[in-house]
PDB file of N, CA, C and O in Angstrom, chain B, residues numbered from 101:
ATOM      1  N   MET B 101       7.886 -14.221   1.025  1.00  0.00           N
ATOM      2  CA  MET B 101       6.464 -14.435   1.162  1.00  0.00           C
ATOM      3  C   MET B 101       5.808 -13.155   1.682  1.00  0.00           C
ATOM      4  O   MET B 101       6.337 -12.472   2.559  1.00  0.00           O
ATOM      5  N   ALA B 102       4.667 -12.862   1.126  1.00  0.00           N
ATOM      6  CA  ALA B 102       3.918 -11.680   1.536  1.00  0.00           C
ATOM      7  C   ALA B 102       2.646 -12.105   2.264  1.00  0.00           C
ATOM      8  O   ALA B 102       2.124 -13.199   2.051  1.00  0.00           O
ATOM      9  N   ARG B 103       2.168 -11.228   3.116  1.00  0.00           N
ATOM     10  CA  ARG B 103       0.932 -11.501   3.846  1.00  0.00           C
ATOM     11  C   ARG B 103      -0.194 -10.679   3.243  1.00  0.00           C
ATOM     12  O   ARG B 103      -0.032  -9.491   2.962  1.00  0.00           O
ATOM     13  N   TYR B 104      -1.328 -11.319   3.049  1.00  0.00           N
ATOM     14  CA  TYR B 104      -2.486 -10.672   2.448  1.00  0.00           C
ATOM     15  C   TYR B 104      -3.710 -10.872   3.326  1.00  0.00           C
ATOM     16  O   TYR B 104      -3.883 -11.919   3.949  1.00  0.00           O
ATOM     17  N   ASP B 105      -4.556  -9.849   3.365  1.00  0.00           N
ATOM     18  CA  ASP B 105      -5.814  -9.937   4.096  1.00  0.00           C
ATOM     19  C   ASP B 105      -6.905 -10.426   3.156  1.00  0.00           C
ATOM     20  O   ASP B 105      -6.994  -9.993   2.007  1.00  0.00           O
ATOM     21  N   TYR B 106      -7.725 -11.326   3.655  1.00  0.00           N
ATOM     22  CA  TYR B 106      -8.854 -11.861   2.898  1.00  0.00           C
ATOM     23  C   TYR B 106     -10.117 -11.665   3.710  1.00  0.00           C
ATOM     24  O   TYR B 106     -10.087 -11.645   4.941  1.00  0.00           O
ATOM     25  N   LYS B 107     -11.241 -11.519   2.994  1.00  0.00           N
ATOM     26  CA  LYS B 107     -12.536 -11.365   3.647  1.00  0.00           C
ATOM     27  C   LYS B 107     -13.512 -12.350   3.032  1.00  0.00           C
ATOM     28  O   LYS B 107     -13.633 -12.442   1.810  1.00  0.00           O
ATOM     29  N   CYS B 108     -14.200 -13.079   3.881  1.00  0.00           N
ATOM     30  CA  CYS B 108     -15.181 -14.054   3.426  1.00  0.00           C
ATOM     31  C   CYS B 108     -16.378 -13.313   2.842  1.00  0.00           C
ATOM     32  O   CYS B 108     -16.901 -12.385   3.458  1.00  0.00           O
ATOM     33  N   SER B 109     -16.811 -13.726   1.651  1.00  0.00           N
ATOM     34  CA  SER B 109     -17.950 -13.074   1.006  1.00  0.00           C
ATOM     35  C   SER B 109     -19.273 -13.489   1.641  1.00  0.00           C
ATOM     36  O   SER B 109     -20.304 -12.868   1.379  1.00  0.00           O
ATOM     37  N   SER B 110     -19.259 -14.519   2.464  1.00  0.00           N
ATOM     38  CA  SER B 110     -20.490 -14.997   3.093  1.00  0.00           C
ATOM     39  C   SER B 110     -20.642 -14.500   4.532  1.00  0.00           C
ATOM     40  O   SER B 110     -21.617 -13.821   4.853  1.00  0.00           O
ATOM     41  N   CYS B 111     -19.685 -14.832   5.393  1.00  0.00           N
ATOM     42  CA  CYS B 111     -19.823 -14.494   6.818  1.00  0.00           C
ATOM     43  C   CYS B 111     -19.102 -13.207   7.210  1.00  0.00           C
ATOM     44  O   CYS B 111     -19.306 -12.709   8.317  1.00  0.00           O
ATOM     45  N   GLY B 112     -18.252 -12.647   6.318  1.00  0.00           N
ATOM     46  CA  GLY B 112     -17.557 -11.395   6.607  1.00  0.00           C
ATOM     47  C   GLY B 112     -16.307 -11.540   7.453  1.00  0.00           C
ATOM     48  O   GLY B 112     -15.724 -10.537   7.864  1.00  0.00           O
ATOM     49  N   ASN B 113     -15.883 -12.764   7.720  1.00  0.00           N
ATOM     50  CA  ASN B 113     -14.677 -13.018   8.508  1.00  0.00           C
ATOM     51  C   ASN B 113     -13.452 -12.476   7.776  1.00  0.00           C
ATOM     52  O   ASN B 113     -13.274 -12.745   6.588  1.00  0.00           O
ATOM     53  N   VAL B 114     -12.607 -11.715   8.472  1.00  0.00           N
ATOM     54  CA  VAL B 114     -11.369 -11.175   7.901  1.00  0.00           C
ATOM     55  C   VAL B 114     -10.209 -11.947   8.511  1.00  0.00           C
ATOM     56  O   VAL B 114     -10.123 -12.103   9.729  1.00  0.00           O
ATOM     57  N   PHE B 115      -9.307 -12.433   7.640  1.00  0.00           N
ATOM     58  CA  PHE B 115      -8.170 -13.220   8.104  1.00  0.00           C
ATOM     59  C   PHE B 115      -6.981 -12.975   7.197  1.00  0.00           C
ATOM     60  O   PHE B 115      -7.118 -12.395   6.120  1.00  0.00           O
ATOM     61  N   GLU B 116      -5.808 -13.421   7.638  1.00  0.00           N
ATOM     62  CA  GLU B 116      -4.551 -13.174   6.932  1.00  0.00           C
ATOM     63  C   GLU B 116      -3.969 -14.491   6.429  1.00  0.00           C
ATOM     64  O   GLU B 116      -3.944 -15.489   7.149  1.00  0.00           O
ATOM     65  N   ILE B 117      -3.499 -14.476   5.170  1.00  0.00           N
ATOM     66  CA  ILE B 117      -2.866 -15.643   4.552  1.00  0.00           C
ATOM     67  C   ILE B 117      -1.514 -15.207   3.998  1.00  0.00           C
ATOM     68  O   ILE B 117      -1.392 -14.107   3.460  1.00  0.00           O
ATOM     69  N   GLU B 118      -0.513 -16.045   4.123  1.00  0.00           N
ATOM     70  CA  GLU B 118       0.822 -15.767   3.598  1.00  0.00           C
ATOM     71  C   GLU B 118       1.060 -16.621   2.361  1.00  0.00           C
ATOM     72  O   GLU B 118       0.933 -17.844   2.405  1.00  0.00           O
ATOM     73  N   HIS B 119       1.413 -15.956   1.241  1.00  0.00           N
ATOM     74  CA  HIS B 119       1.773 -16.668   0.016  1.00  0.00           C
ATOM     75  C   HIS B 119       2.622 -15.757  -0.855  1.00  0.00           C
ATOM     76  O   HIS B 119       2.730 -14.561  -0.583  1.00  0.00           O
ATOM     77  N   SER B 120       3.224 -16.310  -1.897  1.00  0.00           N
ATOM     78  CA  SER B 120       4.093 -15.516  -2.767  1.00  0.00           C
ATOM     79  C   SER B 120       3.261 -14.515  -3.566  1.00  0.00           C
ATOM     80  O   SER B 120       2.056 -14.695  -3.743  1.00  0.00           O
ATOM     81  N   MET B 121       3.917 -13.465  -4.042  1.00  0.00           N
ATOM     82  CA  MET B 121       3.207 -12.433  -4.791  1.00  0.00           C
ATOM     83  C   MET B 121       2.703 -12.957  -6.126  1.00  0.00           C
ATOM     84  O   MET B 121       1.693 -12.468  -6.632  1.00  0.00           O
ATOM     85  N   SER B 122       3.378 -13.934  -6.703  1.00  0.00           N
ATOM     86  CA  SER B 122       2.963 -14.457  -8.006  1.00  0.00           C
ATOM     87  C   SER B 122       1.854 -15.502  -7.897  1.00  0.00           C
ATOM     88  O   SER B 122       1.221 -15.833  -8.900  1.00  0.00           O
ATOM     89  N   ALA B 123       1.613 -16.020  -6.705  1.00  0.00           N
ATOM     90  CA  ALA B 123       0.575 -17.041  -6.516  1.00  0.00           C
ATOM     91  C   ALA B 123      -0.808 -16.396  -6.456  1.00  0.00           C
ATOM     92  O   ALA B 123      -0.974 -15.306  -5.908  1.00  0.00           O
ATOM     93  N   HIS B 124      -1.779 -17.072  -7.017  1.00  0.00           N
ATOM     94  CA  HIS B 124      -3.172 -16.627  -6.973  1.00  0.00           C
ATOM     95  C   HIS B 124      -4.032 -17.792  -6.492  1.00  0.00           C
ATOM     96  O   HIS B 124      -4.816 -18.353  -7.257  1.00  0.00           O
ATOM     97  N   PRO B 125      -3.879 -18.150  -5.217  1.00  0.00           N
ATOM     98  CA  PRO B 125      -4.586 -19.332  -4.717  1.00  0.00           C
ATOM     99  C   PRO B 125      -6.080 -19.077  -4.510  1.00  0.00           C
ATOM    100  O   PRO B 125      -6.502 -17.946  -4.275  1.00  0.00           O
ATOM    101  N   GLU B 126      -6.858 -20.134  -4.601  1.00  0.00           N
ATOM    102  CA  GLU B 126      -8.274 -20.070  -4.251  1.00  0.00           C
ATOM    103  C   GLU B 126      -8.346 -20.220  -2.735  1.00  0.00           C
ATOM    104  O   GLU B 126      -7.995 -21.270  -2.195  1.00  0.00           O
ATOM    105  N   ILE B 127      -8.791 -19.192  -2.060  1.00  0.00           N
ATOM    106  CA  ILE B 127      -8.810 -19.176  -0.603  1.00  0.00           C
ATOM    107  C   ILE B 127     -10.236 -19.374  -0.102  1.00  0.00           C
ATOM    108  O   ILE B 127     -11.178 -18.747  -0.588  1.00  0.00           O
ATOM    109  N   SER B 128     -10.370 -20.252   0.872  1.00  0.00           N
ATOM    110  CA  SER B 128     -11.674 -20.433   1.506  1.00  0.00           C
ATOM    111  C   SER B 128     -11.582 -19.984   2.961  1.00  0.00           C
ATOM    112  O   SER B 128     -10.520 -20.048   3.580  1.00  0.00           O
ATOM    113  N   CYS B 129     -12.690 -19.538   3.481  1.00  0.00           N
ATOM    114  CA  CYS B 129     -12.771 -19.023   4.843  1.00  0.00           C
ATOM    115  C   CYS B 129     -12.529 -20.145   5.853  1.00  0.00           C
ATOM    116  O   CYS B 129     -13.139 -21.209   5.748  1.00  0.00           O
ATOM    117  N   PRO B 130     -11.644 -19.917   6.832  1.00  0.00           N
ATOM    118  CA  PRO B 130     -11.405 -20.945   7.847  1.00  0.00           C
ATOM    119  C   PRO B 130     -12.592 -21.113   8.804  1.00  0.00           C
ATOM    120  O   PRO B 130     -12.686 -22.115   9.513  1.00  0.00           O
ATOM    121  N   LYS B 131     -13.486 -20.138   8.820  1.00  0.00           N
ATOM    122  CA  LYS B 131     -14.629 -20.183   9.727  1.00  0.00           C
ATOM    123  C   LYS B 131     -15.805 -20.969   9.128  1.00  0.00           C
ATOM    124  O   LYS B 131     -16.365 -21.848   9.783  1.00  0.00           O
ATOM    125  N   CYS B 132     -16.179 -20.643   7.869  1.00  0.00           N
ATOM    126  CA  CYS B 132     -17.354 -21.280   7.268  1.00  0.00           C
ATOM    127  C   CYS B 132     -17.029 -22.143   6.050  1.00  0.00           C
ATOM    128  O   CYS B 132     -17.870 -22.923   5.604  1.00  0.00           O
ATOM    129  N   GLY B 133     -15.804 -22.008   5.501  1.00  0.00           N
ATOM    130  CA  GLY B 133     -15.386 -22.837   4.378  1.00  0.00           C
ATOM    131  C   GLY B 133     -15.787 -22.328   3.007  1.00  0.00           C
ATOM    132  O   GLY B 133     -15.499 -22.986   2.007  1.00  0.00           O
ATOM    133  N   LEU B 134     -16.444 -21.171   2.926  1.00  0.00           N
ATOM    134  CA  LEU B 134     -16.856 -20.618   1.636  1.00  0.00           C
ATOM    135  C   LEU B 134     -15.774 -19.700   1.069  1.00  0.00           C
ATOM    136  O   LEU B 134     -14.773 -19.424   1.730  1.00  0.00           O
ATOM    137  N   HIS B 135     -15.986 -19.231  -0.163  1.00  0.00           N
ATOM    138  CA  HIS B 135     -15.011 -18.423  -0.901  1.00  0.00           C
ATOM    139  C   HIS B 135     -14.704 -17.106  -0.181  1.00  0.00           C
ATOM    140  O   HIS B 135     -15.598 -16.439   0.340  1.00  0.00           O
ATOM    141  N   ALA B 136     -13.422 -16.752  -0.168  1.00  0.00           N
ATOM    142  CA  ALA B 136     -12.973 -15.480   0.403  1.00  0.00           C
ATOM    143  C   ALA B 136     -12.237 -14.695  -0.672  1.00  0.00           C
ATOM    144  O   ALA B 136     -11.581 -15.277  -1.536  1.00  0.00           O
ATOM    145  N   GLU B 137     -12.346 -13.378  -0.616  1.00  0.00           N
ATOM    146  CA  GLU B 137     -11.707 -12.500  -1.595  1.00  0.00           C
ATOM    147  C   GLU B 137     -10.625 -11.674  -0.921  1.00  0.00           C
ATOM    148  O   GLU B 137     -10.725 -11.310   0.251  1.00  0.00           O
ATOM    149  N   ARG B 138      -9.591 -11.391  -1.695  1.00  0.00           N
ATOM    150  CA  ARG B 138      -8.475 -10.603  -1.183  1.00  0.00           C
ATOM    151  C   ARG B 138      -8.902  -9.157  -1.006  1.00  0.00           C
ATOM    152  O   ARG B 138      -9.577  -8.587  -1.864  1.00  0.00           O
ATOM    153  N   MET B 139      -8.506  -8.571   0.108  1.00  0.00           N
ATOM    154  CA  MET B 139      -8.792  -7.169   0.382  1.00  0.00           C
ATOM    155  C   MET B 139      -7.594  -6.335  -0.066  1.00  0.00           C
ATOM    156  O   MET B 139      -6.447  -6.716   0.168  1.00  0.00           O
ATOM    157  N   PHE B 140      -7.855  -5.217  -0.700  1.00  0.00           N
ATOM    158  CA  PHE B 140      -6.785  -4.334  -1.135  1.00  0.00           C
ATOM    159  C   PHE B 140      -6.688  -3.168  -0.170  1.00  0.00           C
ATOM    160  O   PHE B 140      -7.687  -2.537   0.175  1.00  0.00           O
ATOM    161  N   LYS B 141      -5.478  -2.900   0.252  1.00  0.00           N
ATOM    162  CA  LYS B 141      -5.238  -1.827   1.206  1.00  0.00           C
ATOM    163  C   LYS B 141      -4.748  -0.591   0.470  1.00  0.00           C
ATOM    164  O   LYS B 141      -4.057  -0.687  -0.544  1.00  0.00           O
ATOM    165  N   THR B 142      -5.112   0.555   0.989  1.00  0.00           N
ATOM    166  CA  THR B 142      -4.584   1.812   0.480  1.00  0.00           C
ATOM    167  C   THR B 142      -3.837   2.502   1.617  1.00  0.00           C
ATOM    168  O   THR B 142      -4.235   2.425   2.780  1.00  0.00           O
ATOM    169  N   TYR B 143      -2.785   3.154   1.269  1.00  0.00           N
ATOM    170  CA  TYR B 143      -1.974   3.846   2.257  1.00  0.00           C
ATOM    171  C   TYR B 143      -1.950   5.318   1.906  1.00  0.00           C
ATOM    172  O   TYR B 143      -1.626   5.693   0.779  1.00  0.00           O
ATOM    173  N   GLY B 144      -2.288   6.141   2.863  1.00  0.00           N
ATOM    174  CA  GLY B 144      -2.272   7.579   2.649  1.00  0.00           C
ATOM    175  C   GLY B 144      -0.883   8.146   2.857  1.00  0.00           C
ATOM    176  O   GLY B 144      -0.147   7.722   3.749  1.00  0.00           O
ATOM    177  N   ILE B 145      -0.537   9.106   2.023  1.00  0.00           N
ATOM    178  CA  ILE B 145       0.761   9.770   2.147  1.00  0.00           C
ATOM    179  C   ILE B 145       0.495  11.215   2.524  1.00  0.00           C
ATOM    180  O   ILE B 145      -0.319  11.893   1.897  1.00  0.00           O
ATOM    181  N   GLU B 146       1.174  11.672   3.533  1.00  0.00           N
ATOM    182  CA  GLU B 146       1.017  13.046   3.968  1.00  0.00           C
ATOM    183  C   GLU B 146       2.393  13.696   4.001  1.00  0.00           C
ATOM    184  O   GLU B 146       3.291  13.250   4.715  1.00  0.00           O
ATOM    185  N   PHE B 147       2.542  14.761   3.214  1.00  0.00           N
ATOM    186  CA  PHE B 147       3.807  15.482   3.172  1.00  0.00           C
ATOM    187  C   PHE B 147       3.727  16.643   4.156  1.00  0.00           C
ATOM    188  O   PHE B 147       2.875  17.521   4.022  1.00  0.00           O
ATOM    189  N   LYS B 148       4.613  16.642   5.139  1.00  0.00           N
ATOM    190  CA  LYS B 148       4.636  17.703   6.140  1.00  0.00           C
ATOM    191  C   LYS B 148       5.994  18.379   6.126  1.00  0.00           C
ATOM    192  O   LYS B 148       6.999  17.803   5.710  1.00  0.00           O
ATOM    193  N   GLY B 149       5.994  19.601   6.588  1.00  0.00           N
ATOM    194  CA  GLY B 149       7.250  20.323   6.714  1.00  0.00           C
ATOM    195  C   GLY B 149       7.560  21.145   5.481  1.00  0.00           C
ATOM    196  O   GLY B 149       6.736  21.266   4.574  1.00  0.00           O
ATOM    197  N   SER B 150       8.736  21.699   5.458  1.00  0.00           N
ATOM    198  CA  SER B 150       9.119  22.554   4.339  1.00  0.00           C
ATOM    199  C   SER B 150       9.740  21.718   3.224  1.00  0.00           C
ATOM    200  O   SER B 150      10.223  20.608   3.450  1.00  0.00           O
ATOM    201  N   GLY B 151       9.716  22.278   2.021  1.00  0.00           N
ATOM    202  CA  GLY B 151      10.344  21.615   0.890  1.00  0.00           C
ATOM    203  C   GLY B 151       9.383  20.915  -0.051  1.00  0.00           C
ATOM    204  O   GLY B 151       9.820  20.281  -1.011  1.00  0.00           O
ATOM    205  N   TYR B 152       8.072  21.013   0.201  1.00  0.00           N
ATOM    206  CA  TYR B 152       7.111  20.307  -0.633  1.00  0.00           C
ATOM    207  C   TYR B 152       6.282  21.231  -1.521  1.00  0.00           C
ATOM    208  O   TYR B 152       5.428  20.754  -2.269  1.00  0.00           O
ATOM    209  N   TYR B 153       6.509  22.512  -1.456  1.00  0.00           N
ATOM    210  CA  TYR B 153       5.731  23.455  -2.236  1.00  0.00           C
ATOM    211  C   TYR B 153       6.666  24.330  -3.056  1.00  0.00           C
ATOM    212  O   TYR B 153       7.854  24.434  -2.751  1.00  0.00           O
ATOM    213  N   ASN B 154       6.125  24.966  -4.108  1.00  0.00           N
ATOM    214  CA  ASN B 154       6.935  25.848  -4.957  1.00  0.00           C
ATOM    215  C   ASN B 154       7.547  26.983  -4.153  1.00  0.00           C
ATOM    216  O   ASN B 154       8.665  27.411  -4.440  1.00  0.00           O
ATOM    217  N   THR B 155       6.839  27.472  -3.163  1.00  0.00           N
ATOM    218  CA  THR B 155       7.350  28.590  -2.367  1.00  0.00           C
ATOM    219  C   THR B 155       8.484  28.163  -1.443  1.00  0.00           C
ATOM    220  O   THR B 155       9.205  29.012  -0.920  1.00  0.00           O
ATOM    221  N   ASP B 156       8.650  26.879  -1.240  1.00  0.00           N
ATOM    222  CA  ASP B 156       9.708  26.393  -0.359  1.00  0.00           C
ATOM    223  C   ASP B 156      11.008  26.082  -1.095  1.00  0.00           C
ATOM    224  O   ASP B 156      12.002  25.716  -0.468  1.00  0.00           O
ATOM    225  N   GLN B 157      11.009  26.221  -2.406  1.00  0.00           N
ATOM    226  CA  GLN B 157      12.218  25.912  -3.165  1.00  0.00           C
ATOM    227  C   GLN B 157      13.235  27.025  -2.983  1.00  0.00           C
ATOM    228  O   GLN B 157      12.881  28.190  -2.803  1.00  0.00           O
ATOM    229  N   ARG B 158      14.492  26.648  -3.032  1.00  0.00           N
ATOM    230  CA  ARG B 158      15.513  27.681  -2.922  1.00  0.00           C
ATOM    231  C   ARG B 158      15.593  28.450  -4.237  1.00  0.00           C
ATOM    232  O   ARG B 158      15.204  27.944  -5.289  1.00  0.00           O
ATOM    233  N   GLY B 159      16.092  29.653  -4.165  1.00  0.00           N
ATOM    234  CA  GLY B 159      16.195  30.501  -5.342  1.00  0.00           C
ATOM    235  C   GLY B 159      17.204  29.963  -6.339  1.00  0.00           C
ATOM    236  O   GLY B 159      17.972  29.046  -6.046  1.00  0.00           O
ATOM    237  N   ARG B 160      17.185  30.552  -7.516  1.00  0.00           N
ATOM    238  CA  ARG B 160      18.136  30.132  -8.553  1.00  0.00           C
ATOM    239  C   ARG B 160      19.552  30.478  -8.121  1.00  0.00           C
ATOM    240  O   ARG B 160      19.800  31.528  -7.529  1.00  0.00           O
ATOM    241  N   LEU B 161      20.458  29.589  -8.424  1.00  0.00           N
ATOM    242  CA  LEU B 161      21.861  29.836  -8.104  1.00  0.00           C
ATOM    243  C   LEU B 161      22.452  30.785  -9.138  1.00  0.00           C
ATOM    244  O   LEU B 161      22.185  30.667 -10.334  1.00  0.00           O
ATOM    245  N   ALA B 162      23.248  31.714  -8.666  1.00  0.00           N
ATOM    246  CA  ALA B 162      23.905  32.641  -9.584  1.00  0.00           C
ATOM    247  C   ALA B 162      24.932  31.870 -10.394  1.00  0.00           C
ATOM    248  O   ALA B 162      25.648  31.021  -9.863  1.00  0.00           O
ATOM    249  N   SER B 163      24.999  32.171 -11.679  1.00  0.00           N
ATOM    250  CA  SER B 163      25.965  31.453 -12.517  1.00  0.00           C
ATOM    251  C   SER B 163      27.374  31.887 -12.131  1.00  0.00           C
ATOM    252  O   SER B 163      27.656  33.076 -11.988  1.00  0.00           O
ATOM    253  N   SER B 164      28.235  30.922 -11.970  1.00  0.00           N
ATOM    254  CA  SER B 164      29.604  31.239 -11.563  1.00  0.00           C
ATOM    255  C   SER B 164      30.450  31.478 -12.810  1.00  0.00           C
ATOM    256  O   SER B 164      30.468  30.663 -13.733  1.00  0.00           O
ATOM    257  N   THR B 165      31.138  32.594 -12.818  1.00  0.00           N
ATOM    258  CA  THR B 165      31.997  32.931 -13.950  1.00  0.00           C
ATOM    259  C   THR B 165      33.457  32.749 -13.599  1.00  0.00           C
ATOM    260  O   THR B 165      34.332  33.030 -14.419  1.00  0.00           O
ATOM    261  N   GLY B 166      33.730  32.288 -12.405  1.00  0.00           N
ATOM    262  CA  GLY B 166      35.104  32.044 -11.997  1.00  0.00           C
ATOM    263  C   GLY B 166      35.799  33.270 -11.466  1.00  0.00           C
ATOM    264  O   GLY B 166      37.016  33.240 -11.285  1.00  0.00           O
ATOM    265  N   LYS B 167      35.087  34.349 -11.207  1.00  0.00           N
ATOM    266  CA  LYS B 167      35.701  35.581 -10.706  1.00  0.00           C
ATOM    267  C   LYS B 167      35.682  35.626  -9.221  1.00  0.00           C
ATOM    268  O   LYS B 167      36.159  36.592  -8.626  1.00  0.00           O
TER     269      LYS B 167
END
């Protein structure tokens, strides 16, 4: 089960509901009883440190000839 945030389109109340990912239930606000819509979250990704840029890549390996 996943948890989803919902926001009431009338009173603005934000609340959390748990249901399966495949379910698309009609959710009503527990405060006023009117329709609530699912809120979509975005997550920012920040790459820090070395290894994320072209200049941080290691040089080409010399081909080994077995000598």
